[in-house]
PDB file of C-alpha atoms in Angstrom:
ATOM      1  CA  UNK A 737       0.559   0.119   0.411  1.00 57.00           C
ATOM      2  CA  UNK A 738       1.733   2.964  -1.163  1.00 54.00           C
ATOM      3  CA  UNK A 739       0.963   6.562   0.874  1.00 49.00           C
ATOM      4  CA  UNK A 740      -1.986   8.064  -1.082  1.00 42.00           C
ATOM      5  CA  UNK A 741      -3.674   4.952   0.094  1.00 46.00           C
ATOM      6  CA  UNK A 742      -2.137   5.367   3.346  1.00 45.00           C
ATOM      7  CA  UNK A 743      -3.545   8.736   3.660  1.00 38.00           C
ATOM      8  CA  UNK A 744      -6.927   8.153   1.638  1.00 36.00           C
ATOM      9  CA  UNK A 745      -7.433   5.490   3.902  1.00 44.00           C
ATOM     10  CA  UNK A 746      -7.101   7.395   6.930  1.00 44.00           C
ATOM     11  CA  UNK A 747      -9.383  10.482   5.524  1.00 36.00           C
ATOM     12  CA  UNK A 748     -12.187   8.111   4.551  1.00 36.00           C
ATOM     13  CA  UNK A 749     -11.658   6.357   8.462  1.00 37.00           C
ATOM     14  CA  UNK A 750     -11.770  10.086   9.913  1.00 35.00           C
ATOM     15  CA  UNK A 751     -14.637  10.816   7.934  1.00 33.00           C
ATOM     16  CA  UNK A 752     -16.642   7.793   9.183  1.00 34.00           C
ATOM     17  CA  UNK A 753     -15.591   8.514  12.986  1.00 32.00           C
ATOM     18  CA  UNK A 754     -16.711  11.938  12.883  1.00 32.00           C
ATOM     19  CA  UNK A 755     -20.296  10.843  11.081  1.00 31.00           C
ATOM     20  CA  UNK A 756     -20.600   8.178  13.756  1.00 33.00           C
ATOM     21  CA  UNK A 757     -19.779  10.285  16.421  1.00 32.00           C
ATOM     22  CA  UNK A 758     -22.276  13.215  14.964  1.00 34.00           C
ATOM     23  CA  UNK A 759     -25.456   9.956  14.883  1.00 37.00           C
ATOM     24  CA  UNK A 760     -24.094   9.015  18.259  1.00 40.00           C
ATOM     25  CA  UNK A 761     -24.840  12.535  19.735  1.00 41.00           C
ATOM     26  CA  UNK A 762     -28.267  13.281  21.656  1.00 42.00           C
ATOM     27  CA  UNK A 763     -30.704  15.434  20.352  1.00 42.00           C
ATOM     28  CA  UNK A 764     -32.458  17.088  22.608  1.00 39.00           C
ATOM     29  CA  UNK A 765     -35.710  19.150  21.932  1.00 41.00           C
ATOM     30  CA  UNK A 766     -35.477  22.426  21.999  1.00 41.00           C
ATOM     31  CA  UNK A 767     -36.712  24.044  26.021  1.00 42.00           C
ATOM     32  CA  UNK A 768     -40.376  24.859  26.110  1.00 51.00           C
ATOM     33  CA  UNK A 769     -40.622  28.488  27.705  1.00 52.00           C
ATOM     34  CA  UNK A 770     -41.138  28.428  31.051  1.00 60.00           C
ATOM     35  CA  UNK A 771     -44.395  29.995  32.564  1.00 71.00           C
ATOM     36  CA  UNK A 772     -45.284  31.158  36.105  1.00 76.00           C
ATOM     37  CA  UNK A 773     -48.984  31.038  37.312  1.00 81.00           C
ATOM     38  CA  UNK A 774     -49.204  32.586  41.028  1.00 80.00           C
ATOM     39  CA  UNK A 775     -51.945  31.564  43.324  1.00 79.00           C
ATOM     40  CA  UNK A 776     -52.474  33.700  46.524  1.00 79.00           C
ATOM     41  CA  UNK A 777     -52.346  31.179  49.648  1.00 76.00           C
ATOM     42  CA  UNK A 778     -55.726  33.921  51.040  1.00 77.00           C
ATOM     43  CA  UNK A 779     -57.659  32.712  48.046  1.00 78.00           C
ATOM     44  CA  UNK A 780     -56.796  28.674  48.721  1.00 81.00           C
ATOM     45  CA  UNK A 781     -60.390  26.994  49.260  1.00 81.00           C
ATOM     46  CA  UNK A 782     -60.807  25.528  53.121  1.00 74.00           C
ATOM     47  CA  UNK A 783     -63.628  24.150  54.155  1.00 61.00           C
ATOM     48  CA  UNK A 784     -62.278  24.499  57.675  1.00 67.00           C
ATOM     49  CA  UNK A 785     -60.797  28.443  57.333  1.00 74.00           C
ATOM     50  CA  UNK A 786     -57.953  29.924  57.933  1.00 77.00           C
ATOM     51  CA  UNK A 787     -56.534  33.110  58.826  1.00 80.00           C
ATOM     52  CA  UNK A 788     -56.606  36.034  56.349  1.00 81.00           C
ATOM     53  CA  UNK A 789     -54.754  39.285  57.354  1.00 79.00           C
ATOM     54  CA  UNK A 790     -53.266  42.295  55.962  1.00 82.00           C
ATOM     55  CA  UNK A 791     -49.841  43.720  55.201  1.00 78.00           C
ATOM     56  CA  UNK A 792     -48.047  45.808  52.861  1.00 78.00           C
ATOM     57  CA  UNK A 793     -45.250  43.201  52.531  1.00 75.00           C
ATOM     58  CA  UNK A 794     -46.891  40.598  51.040  1.00 76.00           C
ATOM     59  CA  UNK A 795     -47.954  39.890  47.570  1.00 77.00           C
ATOM     60  CA  UNK A 796     -51.499  40.781  47.233  1.00 76.00           C
ATOM     61  CA  UNK A 797     -51.669  42.883  50.233  1.00 78.00           C
ATOM     62  CA  UNK A 798     -52.757  39.950  52.252  1.00 78.00           C
ATOM     63  CA  UNK A 799     -50.998  36.610  54.175  1.00 77.00           C
ATOM     64  CA  UNK A 800     -52.934  33.416  54.991  1.00 77.00           C
ATOM     65  CA  UNK A 801     -52.331  31.145  57.907  1.00 76.00           C
ATOM     66  CA  UNK A 802     -53.399  29.258  61.066  1.00 77.00           C
ATOM     67  CA  UNK A 803     -54.580  26.144  58.466  1.00 74.00           C
ATOM     68  CA  UNK A 804     -54.676  23.684  61.994  1.00 79.00           C
ATOM     69  CA  UNK A 805     -52.575  21.252  59.469  1.00 80.00           C
ATOM     70  CA  UNK A 806     -55.387  21.440  57.546  1.00 78.00           C
ATOM     71  CA  UNK A 807     -53.684  23.179  54.127  1.00 84.00           C
ATOM     72  CA  UNK A 808     -54.852  25.354  51.103  1.00 87.00           C
ATOM     73  CA  UNK A 809     -56.806  23.925  48.758  1.00 90.00           C
ATOM     74  CA  UNK A 810     -56.067  25.145  44.809  1.00 90.00           C
ATOM     75  CA  UNK A 811     -58.287  23.526  42.317  1.00 92.00           C
ATOM     76  CA  UNK A 812     -57.743  23.473  38.368  1.00 93.00           C
ATOM     77  CA  UNK A 813     -54.196  24.585  38.215  1.00 92.00           C
ATOM     78  CA  UNK A 814     -51.458  24.491  35.728  1.00 91.00           C
ATOM     79  CA  UNK A 815     -48.947  21.699  34.555  1.00 92.00           C
ATOM     80  CA  UNK A 816     -46.233  21.813  36.437  1.00 90.00           C
ATOM     81  CA  UNK A 817     -43.799  20.030  38.088  1.00 89.00           C
ATOM     82  CA  UNK A 818     -42.242  22.424  40.715  1.00 88.00           C
ATOM     83  CA  UNK A 819     -44.082  25.072  43.608  1.00 88.00           C
ATOM     84  CA  UNK A 820     -42.173  27.965  44.685  1.00 86.00           C
ATOM     85  CA  UNK A 821     -43.651  29.815  47.674  1.00 84.00           C
ATOM     86  CA  UNK A 822     -42.580  32.916  49.304  1.00 80.00           C
ATOM     87  CA  UNK A 823     -43.616  32.674  53.295  1.00 79.00           C
ATOM     88  CA  UNK A 824     -42.690  34.520  56.350  1.00 78.00           C
ATOM     89  CA  UNK A 825     -42.976  32.646  59.725  1.00 81.00           C
ATOM     90  CA  UNK A 826     -41.845  31.939  63.407  1.00 82.00           C
ATOM     91  CA  UNK A 827     -41.456  28.191  62.910  1.00 83.00           C
ATOM     92  CA  UNK A 828     -39.402  25.613  60.740  1.00 85.00           C
ATOM     93  CA  UNK A 829     -41.331  22.413  58.842  1.00 87.00           C
ATOM     94  CA  UNK A 830     -42.672  21.247  55.619  1.00 91.00           C
ATOM     95  CA  UNK A 831     -45.109  21.740  53.521  1.00 90.00           C
ATOM     96  CA  UNK A 832     -46.284  18.540  52.244  1.00 93.00           C
ATOM     97  CA  UNK A 833     -47.988  18.480  48.542  1.00 93.00           C
ATOM     98  CA  UNK A 834     -51.216  16.484  47.900  1.00 94.00           C
ATOM     99  CA  UNK A 835     -52.950  15.627  44.661  1.00 95.00           C
ATOM    100  CA  UNK A 836     -56.680  14.916  44.684  1.00 96.00           C
ATOM    101  CA  UNK A 837     -56.760  11.393  42.910  1.00 95.00           C
ATOM    102  CA  UNK A 838     -60.187  10.039  42.358  1.00 95.00           C
ATOM    103  CA  UNK A 839     -61.547  11.100  45.296  1.00 95.00           C
ATOM    104  CA  UNK A 840     -57.852  10.369  47.504  1.00 95.00           C
ATOM    105  CA  UNK A 841     -55.343  13.300  48.320  1.00 95.00           C
ATOM    106  CA  UNK A 842     -51.921  11.386  47.936  1.00 96.00           C
ATOM    107  CA  UNK A 843     -48.810  12.819  49.022  1.00 95.00           C
ATOM    108  CA  UNK A 844     -46.533  13.887  45.850  1.00 94.00           C
ATOM    109  CA  UNK A 845     -43.575  15.834  47.076  1.00 93.00           C
ATOM    110  CA  UNK A 846     -42.728  17.990  49.784  1.00 92.00           C
ATOM    111  CA  UNK A 847     -41.219  22.107  50.169  1.00 90.00           C
ATOM    112  CA  UNK A 848     -39.240  22.303  53.725  1.00 89.00           C
ATOM    113  CA  UNK A 849     -38.880  25.417  55.347  1.00 85.00           C
ATOM    114  CA  UNK A 850     -36.788  27.011  58.022  1.00 85.00           C
ATOM    115  CA  UNK A 851     -38.037  29.787  60.269  1.00 83.00           C
ATOM    116  CA  UNK A 852     -38.202  33.527  58.634  1.00 81.00           C
ATOM    117  CA  UNK A 853     -38.011  35.290  62.211  1.00 78.00           C
ATOM    118  CA  UNK A 854     -38.483  34.719  66.088  1.00 78.00           C
ATOM    119  CA  UNK A 855     -41.218  36.474  66.445  1.00 73.00           C
ATOM    120  CA  UNK A 856     -43.679  37.542  64.788  1.00 69.00           C
ATOM    121  CA  UNK A 857     -42.674  41.598  64.357  1.00 68.00           C
ATOM    122  CA  UNK A 858     -39.677  40.462  62.113  1.00 68.00           C
ATOM    123  CA  UNK A 859     -41.495  39.939  58.740  1.00 70.00           C
ATOM    124  CA  UNK A 860     -38.939  39.030  56.597  1.00 76.00           C
ATOM    125  CA  UNK A 861     -40.077  36.980  53.172  1.00 77.00           C
ATOM    126  CA  UNK A 862     -38.045  33.294  52.655  1.00 79.00           C
ATOM    127  CA  UNK A 863     -38.883  31.572  48.781  1.00 82.00           C
ATOM    128  CA  UNK A 864     -38.371  28.177  48.720  1.00 84.00           C
ATOM    129  CA  UNK A 865     -39.067  25.410  45.909  1.00 85.00           C
ATOM    130  CA  UNK A 866     -40.461  21.735  46.361  1.00 88.00           C
ATOM    131  CA  UNK A 867     -38.864  18.415  45.552  1.00 84.00           C
ATOM    132  CA  UNK A 868     -39.640  17.680  41.543  1.00 88.00           C
ATOM    133  CA  UNK A 869     -43.485  16.719  41.567  1.00 89.00           C
ATOM    134  CA  UNK A 870     -45.946  16.343  38.497  1.00 90.00           C
ATOM    135  CA  UNK A 871     -48.964  18.386  38.561  1.00 90.00           C
ATOM    136  CA  UNK A 872     -51.621  18.011  35.330  1.00 93.00           C
ATOM    137  CA  UNK A 873     -53.238  20.947  34.036  1.00 93.00           C
ATOM    138  CA  UNK A 874     -56.624  21.445  36.133  1.00 95.00           C
ATOM    139  CA  UNK A 875     -55.635  19.144  38.819  1.00 95.00           C
ATOM    140  CA  UNK A 876     -56.362  19.492  42.504  1.00 95.00           C
ATOM    141  CA  UNK A 877     -53.913  20.579  44.828  1.00 93.00           C
ATOM    142  CA  UNK A 878     -53.704  20.385  48.287  1.00 91.00           C
ATOM    143  CA  UNK A 879     -50.892  22.354  50.716  1.00 89.00           C
ATOM    144  CA  UNK A 880     -50.170  20.974  54.295  1.00 89.00           C
ATOM    145  CA  UNK A 881     -47.805  22.717  56.416  1.00 87.00           C
ATOM    146  CA  UNK A 882     -46.914  20.708  58.979  1.00 85.00           C
ATOM    147  CA  UNK A 883     -46.642  23.655  61.722  1.00 77.00           C
ATOM    148  CA  UNK A 884     -48.324  27.362  61.070  1.00 68.00           C
TER     149      UNK A 884
END
């Protein structure tokens, strides 16, 4: 085999390697536009009630709490894979995320939160996010703090 044949063979092998490399590269779909839908706790449903108060620090000018560990129910939610909440509290704990499935609430995730103040006169907001969850469009979701 002469030098010209070896060079042609090497070029062919390099081209084949490059083609195989490109064919094996993963193809990712373009990322979908990320949207955010805001749900205000004071507008949630809770058959047992909760406290709603006014305050300039809070979005919408109100806050909600004291659910007695019964939580906040949001109906007909947008599809999502994460819940982010903004809160101020003297407590630390977990908000359990429930999805209504055929008449029964099933735990599907959680949000850990820490106290933002040592007493209620210190209003400091903190934003925390859930673990990855699947919320189908139109679902009913219940957020239940273990300490409120």
